[in-house]
PDB file of C-alpha atoms in Angstrom:
ATOM      1  CA  ALA A   1      39.168 -13.258  -6.889  1.00 48.00           C
ATOM      2  CA  PRO A   2      36.952 -10.754  -5.027  1.00 61.00           C
ATOM      3  CA  LYS A   3      35.433 -11.828  -1.784  1.00 86.00           C
ATOM      4  CA  SER A   4      31.793 -12.693  -1.726  1.00 93.00           C
ATOM      5  CA  PRO A   5      29.589 -10.259   0.457  1.00 95.00           C
ATOM      6  CA  ARG A   6      27.346 -13.220   1.326  1.00 95.00           C
ATOM      7  CA  PRO A   7      28.853 -14.551   4.678  1.00 96.00           C
ATOM      8  CA  ARG A   8      28.890 -10.912   5.900  1.00 96.00           C
ATOM      9  CA  ASN A   9      25.062 -10.605   4.952  1.00 97.00           C
ATOM     10  CA  GLU A  10      24.226 -14.057   6.716  1.00 97.00           C
ATOM     11  CA  LYS A  11      26.287 -13.029   9.884  1.00 97.00           C
ATOM     12  CA  GLY A  12      24.471  -9.754   9.950  1.00 98.00           C
ATOM     13  CA  GLU A  13      21.084 -11.510   9.522  1.00 98.00           C
ATOM     14  CA  ILE A  14      21.937 -13.535  12.529  1.00 98.00           C
ATOM     15  CA  TYR A  15      22.908 -10.712  14.690  1.00 98.00           C
ATOM     16  CA  LEU A  16      19.424  -9.138  13.813  1.00 97.00           C
ATOM     17  CA  ARG A  17      17.647 -12.286  14.780  1.00 97.00           C
ATOM     18  CA  LYS A  18      19.588 -12.107  18.203  1.00 97.00           C
ATOM     19  CA  ASN A  19      18.479  -8.458  18.497  1.00 97.00           C
ATOM     20  CA  GLU A  20      22.075  -7.256  18.371  1.00 97.00           C
ATOM     21  CA  PRO A  21      21.632  -4.334  15.694  1.00 97.00           C
ATOM     22  CA  ALA A  22      24.999  -2.731  16.395  1.00 96.00           C
ATOM     23  CA  LYS A  23      26.968  -5.826  15.579  1.00 97.00           C
ATOM     24  CA  ALA A  24      24.581  -6.578  12.509  1.00 98.00           C
ATOM     25  CA  ALA A  25      25.147  -3.148  11.045  1.00 97.00           C
ATOM     26  CA  ALA A  26      28.817  -3.696  11.314  1.00 97.00           C
ATOM     27  CA  GLU A  27      28.615  -6.773   9.188  1.00 97.00           C
ATOM     28  CA  PHE A  28      26.323  -5.130   6.683  1.00 98.00           C
ATOM     29  CA  GLU A  29      28.987  -2.063   6.545  1.00 97.00           C
ATOM     30  CA  ALA A  30      31.655  -4.873   5.708  1.00 97.00           C
ATOM     31  CA  SER A  31      29.622  -6.432   3.014  1.00 97.00           C
ATOM     32  CA  LEU A  32      28.818  -3.097   1.349  1.00 97.00           C
ATOM     33  CA  ALA A  33      32.790  -2.524   1.576  1.00 96.00           C
ATOM     34  CA  LEU A  34      33.206  -5.653  -0.469  1.00 96.00           C
ATOM     35  CA  ALA A  35      30.312  -4.950  -2.874  1.00 95.00           C
ATOM     36  CA  PRO A  36      28.617  -1.531  -2.926  1.00 95.00           C
ATOM     37  CA  LYS A  37      25.995  -2.418  -5.596  1.00 95.00           C
ATOM     38  CA  GLN A  38      23.474  -4.220  -3.288  1.00 96.00           C
ATOM     39  CA  PRO A  39      20.345  -1.887  -3.372  1.00 96.00           C
ATOM     40  CA  ALA A  40      18.387  -3.878  -1.002  1.00 96.00           C
ATOM     41  CA  LEU A  41      21.102  -3.817   1.702  1.00 97.00           C
ATOM     42  CA  TYR A  42      21.079  -0.142   2.106  1.00 98.00           C
ATOM     43  CA  GLY A  43      17.365  -0.316   3.120  1.00 97.00           C
ATOM     44  CA  ILE A  44      18.254  -3.245   5.564  1.00 98.00           C
ATOM     45  CA  LEU A  45      21.365  -1.134   6.971  1.00 98.00           C
ATOM     46  CA  ALA A  46      19.320   1.957   7.416  1.00 98.00           C
ATOM     47  CA  GLY A  47      16.632  -0.106   9.260  1.00 97.00           C
ATOM     48  CA  THR A  48      19.317  -1.617  11.389  1.00 98.00           C
ATOM     49  CA  TYR A  49      20.865   1.618  12.409  1.00 98.00           C
ATOM     50  CA  PHE A  50      17.459   3.032  13.328  1.00 97.00           C
ATOM     51  CA  ARG A  51      16.885  -0.127  15.560  1.00 95.00           C
ATOM     52  CA  SER A  52      20.224   0.520  17.333  1.00 95.00           C
ATOM     53  CA  GLY A  53      19.003   3.980  18.176  1.00 96.00           C
ATOM     54  CA  ASN A  54      21.135   5.839  15.631  1.00 96.00           C
ATOM     55  CA  PRO A  55      18.609   7.603  13.005  1.00 96.00           C
ATOM     56  CA  ASP A  56      21.296  10.009  11.608  1.00 97.00           C
ATOM     57  CA  LYS A  57      23.417   7.036  10.617  1.00 98.00           C
ATOM     58  CA  ALA A  58      20.246   5.632   9.184  1.00 98.00           C
ATOM     59  CA  ARG A  59      19.718   8.609   7.192  1.00 98.00           C
ATOM     60  CA  GLU A  60      23.283   8.655   5.940  1.00 98.00           C
ATOM     61  CA  ALA A  61      22.851   5.153   4.762  1.00 98.00           C
ATOM     62  CA  ALA A  62      19.926   6.295   2.541  1.00 98.00           C
ATOM     63  CA  LYS A  63      21.994   9.207   1.027  1.00 98.00           C
ATOM     64  CA  ARG A  64      24.848   6.680   0.340  1.00 98.00           C
ATOM     65  CA  ALA A  65      22.293   4.629  -1.472  1.00 98.00           C
ATOM     66  CA  GLY A  66      21.191   7.707  -3.349  1.00 97.00           C
ATOM     67  CA  LYS A  67      24.838   8.204  -4.542  1.00 97.00           C
ATOM     68  CA  GLU A  68      25.420   4.656  -5.473  1.00 97.00           C
ATOM     69  CA  PHE A  69      22.140   4.483  -7.513  1.00 97.00           C
ATOM     70  CA  PRO A  70      21.317   7.941  -8.558  1.00 96.00           C
ATOM     71  CA  LYS A  71      18.041   8.832 -10.175  1.00 91.00           C
ATOM     72  CA  THR A  72      16.333   5.668  -8.753  1.00 96.00           C
ATOM     73  CA  ALA A  73      13.779   5.730  -6.000  1.00 98.00           C
ATOM     74  CA  ILE A  74      15.905   4.044  -3.441  1.00 98.00           C
ATOM     75  CA  GLU A  75      17.005   7.110  -1.288  1.00 98.00           C
ATOM     76  CA  PRO A  76      13.478   8.753  -0.915  1.00 98.00           C
ATOM     77  CA  GLU A  77      11.996   5.352  -0.263  1.00 98.00           C
ATOM     78  CA  ILE A  78      14.330   4.567   2.691  1.00 98.00           C
ATOM     79  CA  LEU A  79      13.863   8.189   4.022  1.00 98.00           C
ATOM     80  CA  ALA A  80      10.057   7.671   3.768  1.00 98.00           C
ATOM     81  CA  ASP A  81      10.325   4.438   5.763  1.00 98.00           C
ATOM     82  CA  LEU A  82      12.559   6.214   8.519  1.00 98.00           C
ATOM     83  CA  ALA A  83      10.143   9.015   8.604  1.00 98.00           C
ATOM     84  CA  ALA A  84       7.160   6.700   9.105  1.00 97.00           C
ATOM     85  CA  ALA A  85       9.178   4.843  11.686  1.00 96.00           C
ATOM     86  CA  GLU A  86       9.514   8.181  13.557  1.00 96.00           C
ATOM     87  CA  LYS A  87       5.790   8.812  13.236  1.00 96.00           C
ATOM     88  CA  ASP A  88       6.566  11.824  10.848  1.00 98.00           C
ATOM     89  CA  LEU A  89       3.775  10.797   8.423  1.00 98.00           C
ATOM     90  CA  ALA A  90       3.855  14.159   6.650  1.00 98.00           C
ATOM     91  CA  GLY A  91       7.644  13.698   5.965  1.00 98.00           C
ATOM     92  CA  ALA A  92       7.021  10.105   4.960  1.00 98.00           C
ATOM     93  CA  LEU A  93       4.308  10.978   2.386  1.00 98.00           C
ATOM     94  CA  LYS A  94       6.591  13.700   0.957  1.00 98.00           C
ATOM     95  CA  GLN A  95       9.450  11.394   0.522  1.00 98.00           C
ATOM     96  CA  MET A  96       7.273   8.433  -0.928  1.00 98.00           C
ATOM     97  CA  LYS A  97       5.804  10.845  -3.416  1.00 98.00           C
ATOM     98  CA  GLU A  98       9.351  11.725  -4.508  1.00 98.00           C
ATOM     99  CA  ALA A  99      10.032   7.897  -4.878  1.00 98.00           C
ATOM    100  CA  VAL A 100       7.084   7.498  -7.104  1.00 98.00           C
ATOM    101  CA  LYS A 101       8.011  10.445  -9.237  1.00 98.00           C
ATOM    102  CA  ARG A 102      11.202   8.802  -9.877  1.00 97.00           C
ATOM    103  CA  GLU A 103       9.793   5.337 -10.586  1.00 98.00           C
ATOM    104  CA  PRO A 104       6.139   5.998 -11.411  1.00 97.00           C
ATOM    105  CA  LYS A 105       5.576   2.409 -12.811  1.00 97.00           C
ATOM    106  CA  ASN A 106       6.582   0.749  -9.597  1.00 98.00           C
ATOM    107  CA  PRO A 107       3.429  -0.627  -8.033  1.00 98.00           C
ATOM    108  CA  LEU A 108       5.061  -1.248  -4.503  1.00 98.00           C
ATOM    109  CA  LEU A 109       5.902   2.465  -4.202  1.00 98.00           C
ATOM    110  CA  VAL A 110       2.387   3.362  -5.108  1.00 98.00           C
ATOM    111  CA  GLN A 111       0.909   0.787  -2.568  1.00 98.00           C
ATOM    112  CA  LYS A 112       3.294   2.301   0.179  1.00 98.00           C
ATOM    113  CA  THR A 113       2.032   5.791  -0.598  1.00 98.00           C
ATOM    114  CA  GLY A 114      -1.524   4.464  -0.055  1.00 98.00           C
ATOM    115  CA  ALA A 115      -0.251   2.671   3.358  1.00 98.00           C
ATOM    116  CA  ILE A 116       1.216   6.148   4.568  1.00 98.00           C
ATOM    117  CA  GLN A 117      -2.176   7.895   3.668  1.00 98.00           C
ATOM    118  CA  MET A 118      -4.048   5.211   5.573  1.00 98.00           C
ATOM    119  CA  ALA A 119      -1.997   5.908   8.672  1.00 98.00           C
ATOM    120  CA  ARG A 120      -2.836   9.775   8.114  1.00 98.00           C
ATOM    121  CA  LYS A 121      -6.462   8.573   8.048  1.00 97.00           C
ATOM    122  CA  GLU A 122      -6.758   9.970   4.385  1.00 98.00           C
ATOM    123  CA  PHE A 123      -8.832   7.014   3.363  1.00 98.00           C
ATOM    124  CA  GLY A 124     -10.130   8.373   0.030  1.00 98.00           C
ATOM    125  CA  ALA A 125      -6.760   9.276  -1.219  1.00 98.00           C
ATOM    126  CA  ALA A 126      -5.350   5.881   0.135  1.00 98.00           C
ATOM    127  CA  ALA A 127      -8.201   4.046  -1.937  1.00 98.00           C
ATOM    128  CA  GLY A 128      -6.974   5.911  -5.075  1.00 98.00           C
ATOM    129  CA  GLU A 129      -3.297   4.854  -4.644  1.00 98.00           C
ATOM    130  CA  PHE A 130      -4.349   1.230  -4.088  1.00 98.00           C
ATOM    131  CA  ARG A 131      -6.361   1.156  -7.185  1.00 98.00           C
ATOM    132  CA  LYS A 132      -3.494   2.559  -9.202  1.00 98.00           C
ATOM    133  CA  ALA A 133      -1.251  -0.064  -7.708  1.00 98.00           C
ATOM    134  CA  ILE A 134      -3.974  -2.692  -8.518  1.00 98.00           C
ATOM    135  CA  GLU A 135      -3.794  -1.491 -12.338  1.00 98.00           C
ATOM    136  CA  MET A 136      -0.161  -1.817 -12.417  1.00 98.00           C
ATOM    137  CA  ALA A 137      -0.144  -5.378 -10.607  1.00 97.00           C
ATOM    138  CA  PRO A 138      -3.576  -6.961 -11.187  1.00 96.00           C
ATOM    139  CA  LYS A 139      -2.796 -10.226  -9.456  1.00 95.00           C
ATOM    140  CA  ALA A 140      -1.008  -8.740  -6.305  1.00 97.00           C
ATOM    141  CA  ILE A 141      -2.810  -9.305  -3.248  1.00 97.00           C
ATOM    142  CA  PRO A 142      -1.409  -6.544  -0.848  1.00 98.00           C
ATOM    143  CA  PRO A 143      -2.835  -3.436  -2.756  1.00 98.00           C
ATOM    144  CA  ARG A 144      -6.286  -5.229  -2.834  1.00 98.00           C
ATOM    145  CA  MET A 145      -6.056  -5.717   0.914  1.00 98.00           C
ATOM    146  CA  GLY A 146      -5.274  -2.126   1.281  1.00 98.00           C
ATOM    147  CA  LEU A 147      -8.135  -1.046  -0.892  1.00 98.00           C
ATOM    148  CA  ALA A 148     -10.549  -3.111   1.039  1.00 98.00           C
ATOM    149  CA  SER A 149      -9.336  -1.620   4.235  1.00 98.00           C
ATOM    150  CA  ALA A 150      -9.562   1.758   3.096  1.00 98.00           C
ATOM    151  CA  LEU A 151     -13.169   1.068   1.958  1.00 98.00           C
ATOM    152  CA  GLU A 152     -14.000  -0.444   5.324  1.00 97.00           C
ATOM    153  CA  ALA A 153     -12.541   2.801   6.988  1.00 96.00           C
ATOM    154  CA  GLN A 154     -14.873   4.797   4.682  1.00 97.00           C
ATOM    155  CA  LYS A 155     -17.819   2.920   5.949  1.00 95.00           C
ATOM    156  CA  LYS A 156     -18.223   1.163   2.519  1.00 97.00           C
ATOM    157  CA  PRO A 157     -18.781  -2.356   3.566  1.00 96.00           C
ATOM    158  CA  LYS A 158     -20.400  -3.570   0.372  1.00 95.00           C
ATOM    159  CA  GLU A 159     -17.563  -2.120  -1.703  1.00 97.00           C
ATOM    160  CA  ALA A 160     -15.032  -3.815   0.563  1.00 98.00           C
ATOM    161  CA  VAL A 161     -16.824  -7.291   0.321  1.00 97.00           C
ATOM    162  CA  ALA A 162     -16.580  -7.072  -3.497  1.00 97.00           C
ATOM    163  CA  VAL A 163     -12.804  -6.417  -3.173  1.00 98.00           C
ATOM    164  CA  TYR A 164     -12.476  -9.333  -0.717  1.00 98.00           C
ATOM    165  CA  ARG A 165     -14.252 -11.573  -3.057  1.00 98.00           C
ATOM    166  CA  GLU A 166     -11.885 -10.576  -5.875  1.00 97.00           C
ATOM    167  CA  ILE A 167      -8.927 -11.598  -3.747  1.00 98.00           C
ATOM    168  CA  LEU A 168     -10.426 -15.102  -3.367  1.00 98.00           C
ATOM    169  CA  LYS A 169     -10.452 -15.529  -6.850  1.00 97.00           C
ATOM    170  CA  ILE A 170      -6.848 -15.045  -6.969  1.00 97.00           C
ATOM    171  CA  GLN A 171      -6.152 -17.037  -3.655  1.00 97.00           C
ATOM    172  CA  PRO A 172      -9.133 -18.893  -2.569  1.00 96.00           C
ATOM    173  CA  GLU A 173      -7.961 -20.088   1.017  1.00 96.00           C
ATOM    174  CA  TYR A 174      -6.207 -16.917   1.893  1.00 97.00           C
ATOM    175  CA  ALA A 175      -6.969 -16.994   5.738  1.00 97.00           C
ATOM    176  CA  PRO A 176      -6.904 -13.089   6.452  1.00 97.00           C
ATOM    177  CA  VAL A 177      -9.541 -12.494   3.520  1.00 98.00           C
ATOM    178  CA  LEU A 178     -11.703 -15.409   4.607  1.00 98.00           C
ATOM    179  CA  ASN A 179     -11.530 -13.958   8.226  1.00 98.00           C
ATOM    180  CA  ASN A 180     -12.452 -10.323   7.134  1.00 97.00           C
ATOM    181  CA  LEU A 181     -15.028 -11.245   4.757  1.00 97.00           C
ATOM    182  CA  ALA A 182     -16.923 -13.606   7.220  1.00 98.00           C
ATOM    183  CA  TYR A 183     -16.684 -10.640   9.729  1.00 97.00           C
ATOM    184  CA  LEU A 184     -17.996  -8.062   7.210  1.00 97.00           C
ATOM    185  CA  LEU A 185     -20.986 -10.512   6.396  1.00 97.00           C
ATOM    186  CA  ALA A 186     -21.626 -11.010   9.910  1.00 96.00           C
ATOM    187  CA  GLU A 187     -21.748  -7.378  10.640  1.00 93.00           C
ATOM    188  CA  GLN A 188     -24.154  -6.761   7.772  1.00 93.00           C
ATOM    189  CA  GLY A 189     -26.255  -9.634   8.873  1.00 92.00           C
ATOM    190  CA  GLU A 190     -26.351 -11.158   5.477  1.00 82.00           C
ATOM    191  CA  ASN A 191     -25.240 -14.450   4.261  1.00 93.00           C
ATOM    192  CA  LEU A 192     -24.567 -15.920   7.729  1.00 97.00           C
ATOM    193  CA  LYS A 193     -24.270 -19.310   6.369  1.00 97.00           C
ATOM    194  CA  GLU A 194     -21.579 -18.212   4.007  1.00 97.00           C
ATOM    195  CA  ALA A 195     -19.892 -16.378   6.681  1.00 98.00           C
ATOM    196  CA  GLU A 196     -19.820 -19.427   8.865  1.00 98.00           C
ATOM    197  CA  GLU A 197     -18.414 -21.484   6.061  1.00 97.00           C
ATOM    198  CA  MET A 198     -15.701 -19.022   5.351  1.00 97.00           C
ATOM    199  CA  ILE A 199     -14.558 -18.547   8.872  1.00 98.00           C
ATOM    200  CA  GLU A 200     -14.299 -22.326   9.274  1.00 98.00           C
ATOM    201  CA  ARG A 201     -12.214 -22.679   6.392  1.00 98.00           C
ATOM    202  CA  ALA A 202      -9.860 -20.073   7.666  1.00 98.00           C
ATOM    203  CA  ARG A 203      -9.760 -21.753  11.165  1.00 98.00           C
ATOM    204  CA  LYS A 204      -8.637 -24.970   9.487  1.00 97.00           C
ATOM    205  CA  GLN A 205      -5.389 -23.250   8.839  1.00 97.00           C
ATOM    206  CA  ALA A 206      -4.967 -21.921  12.209  1.00 96.00           C
ATOM    207  CA  PRO A 207      -7.567 -23.275  14.845  1.00 95.00           C
ATOM    208  CA  LYS A 208      -6.155 -21.321  17.735  1.00 94.00           C
ATOM    209  CA  ASP A 209      -5.750 -17.998  16.285  1.00 97.00           C
ATOM    210  CA  PRO A 210      -7.693 -15.621  18.574  1.00 97.00           C
ATOM    211  CA  SER A 211      -8.856 -13.282  15.948  1.00 97.00           C
ATOM    212  CA  LEU A 212     -10.219 -16.224  13.929  1.00 98.00           C
ATOM    213  CA  MET A 213     -11.911 -17.482  17.030  1.00 98.00           C
ATOM    214  CA  ASP A 214     -13.448 -13.992  17.622  1.00 98.00           C
ATOM    215  CA  THR A 215     -14.859 -13.790  14.134  1.00 98.00           C
ATOM    216  CA  ALA A 216     -16.242 -17.439  14.452  1.00 98.00           C
ATOM    217  CA  GLY A 217     -17.776 -16.348  17.802  1.00 98.00           C
ATOM    218  CA  TRP A 218     -19.338 -13.234  16.309  1.00 98.00           C
ATOM    219  CA  VAL A 219     -20.795 -15.193  13.400  1.00 98.00           C
ATOM    220  CA  ALA A 220     -22.336 -17.630  15.872  1.00 98.00           C
ATOM    221  CA  TYR A 221     -23.846 -14.662  17.905  1.00 98.00           C
ATOM    222  CA  LYS A 222     -25.235 -13.133  14.777  1.00 97.00           C
ATOM    223  CA  ARG A 223     -26.734 -16.542  13.982  1.00 97.00           C
ATOM    224  CA  GLY A 224     -28.303 -16.639  17.441  1.00 97.00           C
ATOM    225  CA  GLU A 225     -26.202 -19.489  18.690  1.00 98.00           C
ATOM    226  CA  TYR A 226     -25.286 -17.894  21.881  1.00 98.00           C
ATOM    227  CA  PRO A 227     -23.726 -20.814  24.060  1.00 97.00           C
ATOM    228  CA  SER A 228     -21.415 -21.598  21.010  1.00 98.00           C
ATOM    229  CA  ALA A 229     -20.581 -17.920  20.717  1.00 98.00           C
ATOM    230  CA  VAL A 230     -19.699 -17.592  24.393  1.00 98.00           C
ATOM    231  CA  SER A 231     -17.522 -20.754  24.299  1.00 98.00           C
ATOM    232  CA  LEU A 232     -15.420 -19.507  21.191  1.00 98.00           C
ATOM    233  CA  LEU A 233     -15.246 -15.814  22.475  1.00 98.00           C
ATOM    234  CA  ASP A 234     -14.340 -16.713  26.001  1.00 97.00           C
ATOM    235  CA  GLU A 235     -11.314 -18.800  24.717  1.00 97.00           C
ATOM    236  CA  ALA A 236     -10.390 -16.118  22.338  1.00 98.00           C
ATOM    237  CA  ALA A 237     -10.488 -13.621  25.109  1.00 97.00           C
ATOM    238  CA  ARG A 238      -8.269 -15.752  27.151  1.00 97.00           C
ATOM    239  CA  GLN A 239      -5.534 -15.635  24.368  1.00 96.00           C
ATOM    240  CA  ALA A 240      -6.006 -12.041  23.494  1.00 97.00           C
ATOM    241  CA  PRO A 241      -7.206 -10.455  26.789  1.00 96.00           C
ATOM    242  CA  ASN A 242      -6.236  -6.731  25.811  1.00 97.00           C
ATOM    243  CA  ASN A 243      -8.506  -6.514  22.706  1.00 97.00           C
ATOM    244  CA  PRO A 244     -11.326  -4.245  23.577  1.00 98.00           C
ATOM    245  CA  THR A 245     -13.676  -5.402  20.442  1.00 97.00           C
ATOM    246  CA  LEU A 246     -13.116  -8.997  21.491  1.00 97.00           C
ATOM    247  CA  GLN A 247     -14.205  -8.132  25.032  1.00 98.00           C
ATOM    248  CA  TYR A 248     -17.337  -6.397  23.668  1.00 98.00           C
ATOM    249  CA  HIS A 249     -18.255  -9.381  21.473  1.00 98.00           C
ATOM    250  CA  LEU A 250     -17.860 -11.648  24.694  1.00 98.00           C
ATOM    251  CA  GLY A 251     -20.018  -9.256  26.694  1.00 98.00           C
ATOM    252  CA  MET A 252     -22.793  -9.140  24.013  1.00 98.00           C
ATOM    253  CA  ALA A 253     -22.765 -12.869  23.614  1.00 98.00           C
ATOM    254  CA  SER A 254     -22.901 -13.545  27.511  1.00 98.00           C
ATOM    255  CA  LEU A 255     -25.687 -11.065  27.616  1.00 97.00           C
ATOM    256  CA  LYS A 256     -27.841 -12.970  25.140  1.00 97.00           C
ATOM    257  CA  ALA A 257     -26.889 -16.213  26.743  1.00 97.00           C
ATOM    258  CA  GLY A 258     -28.264 -14.948  30.186  1.00 96.00           C
ATOM    259  CA  LYS A 259     -24.950 -14.508  31.729  1.00 97.00           C
ATOM    260  CA  LYS A 260     -25.355 -11.086  33.089  1.00 96.00           C
ATOM    261  CA  GLU A 261     -22.374 -11.074  35.651  1.00 97.00           C
ATOM    262  CA  GLU A 262     -20.089 -12.103  32.910  1.00 97.00           C
ATOM    263  CA  ALA A 263     -21.476  -9.810  30.322  1.00 97.00           C
ATOM    264  CA  ARG A 264     -21.052  -6.830  32.785  1.00 97.00           C
ATOM    265  CA  ALA A 265     -17.315  -7.790  33.414  1.00 97.00           C
ATOM    266  CA  ALA A 266     -16.559  -8.011  29.727  1.00 98.00           C
ATOM    267  CA  LEU A 267     -18.182  -4.860  28.566  1.00 97.00           C
ATOM    268  CA  LYS A 268     -16.583  -3.158  31.643  1.00 97.00           C
ATOM    269  CA  LYS A 269     -13.193  -4.430  30.490  1.00 98.00           C
ATOM    270  CA  ALA A 270     -13.615  -3.550  27.014  1.00 98.00           C
ATOM    271  CA  LEU A 271     -14.271   0.168  28.095  1.00 97.00           C
ATOM    272  CA  ASP A 272     -11.255   0.153  30.672  1.00 97.00           C
ATOM    273  CA  LEU A 273      -9.100  -1.004  27.684  1.00 97.00           C
ATOM    274  CA  SER A 274     -10.111   1.793  25.395  1.00 96.00           C
ATOM    275  CA  LYS A 275     -12.692   4.783  25.614  1.00 94.00           C
ATOM    276  CA  ASP A 276     -12.913   5.203  21.682  1.00 93.00           C
ATOM    277  CA  PHE A 277     -12.636   1.552  20.138  1.00 95.00           C
ATOM    278  CA  PRO A 278     -15.289   1.107  17.248  1.00 93.00           C
ATOM    279  CA  GLU A 279     -17.948  -0.266  19.366  1.00 96.00           C
ATOM    280  CA  SER A 280     -17.324   1.768  22.441  1.00 96.00           C
ATOM    281  CA  ALA A 281     -20.859   3.628  22.151  1.00 96.00           C
ATOM    282  CA  LYS A 282     -22.543   0.198  21.875  1.00 97.00           C
ATOM    283  CA  ALA A 283     -20.772  -1.130  24.838  1.00 97.00           C
ATOM    284  CA  LYS A 284     -21.545   1.864  27.069  1.00 97.00           C
ATOM    285  CA  SER A 285     -25.257   1.544  25.957  1.00 96.00           C
ATOM    286  CA  ALA A 286     -25.303  -2.178  26.791  1.00 96.00           C
ATOM    287  CA  LEU A 287     -23.570  -1.570  30.068  1.00 95.00           C
ATOM    288  CA  ALA A 288     -25.983   1.084  31.065  1.00 94.00           C
ATOM    289  CA  GLU A 289     -28.803  -1.267  30.530  1.00 92.00           C
ATOM    290  CA  LEU A 290     -27.223  -3.904  32.823  1.00 90.00           C
ATOM    291  CA  ARG A 291     -26.937  -1.359  35.595  1.00 80.00           C
TER     292      ARG A 291
END
């Protein structure tokens, strides 16, 4: 009886978890020698070679996949993933479009095209791809998340809010959406009570998550509950000290709570971390007023 490739695959996964990609690649190669018709494994192998610092071997694995599964999207999809990992976004987009040409009804490939366009800051085009993927897979959450992000990037918060609300109809307690929606509502200064309820639902699932604490603190700030905002944001900033937006939020809440020194320190740290984060202009303005 032919040998099963499964033990080799499992061994390879163990080596990957131990961060030993060269040994993992050897196991995956042995598995493919036993059973070459394992489409997903070629992508894993290519990624493993890439991790071990061997991009040429990674591309060779993609080409082998193409020979084993001709006329499918597997080769261009793997090549697109490799190009994206190398920050060659133009190359990644070209390969992913070739993948979609071969499998036009595959929503995952259309969604991945949108993700590459997001990385290229082509937000309108990305939104179009995510909408196509949603039409193909109406219950899938990732393309809807992508669409909401694209709309936020296009400064269309009300449309993004509508998309997040659609996701909650599919998965009512999905923490990332509860968080994003609460934050958007807070930023708009609308439905602050609803924003508070949403972020509390998210925090029940992960009470110590700094990004959820940040949103809870910012909602409290927008509601005028400054001591509570400072408490939440201070704890979040301790856990995620290198997030400039979080430092900005802490600075603004500290300012409103009458803690000028703490406000100055947080705003300065935000700008030291990044000169061009989304709220940098507001941070500079607030810091100038404190001087």
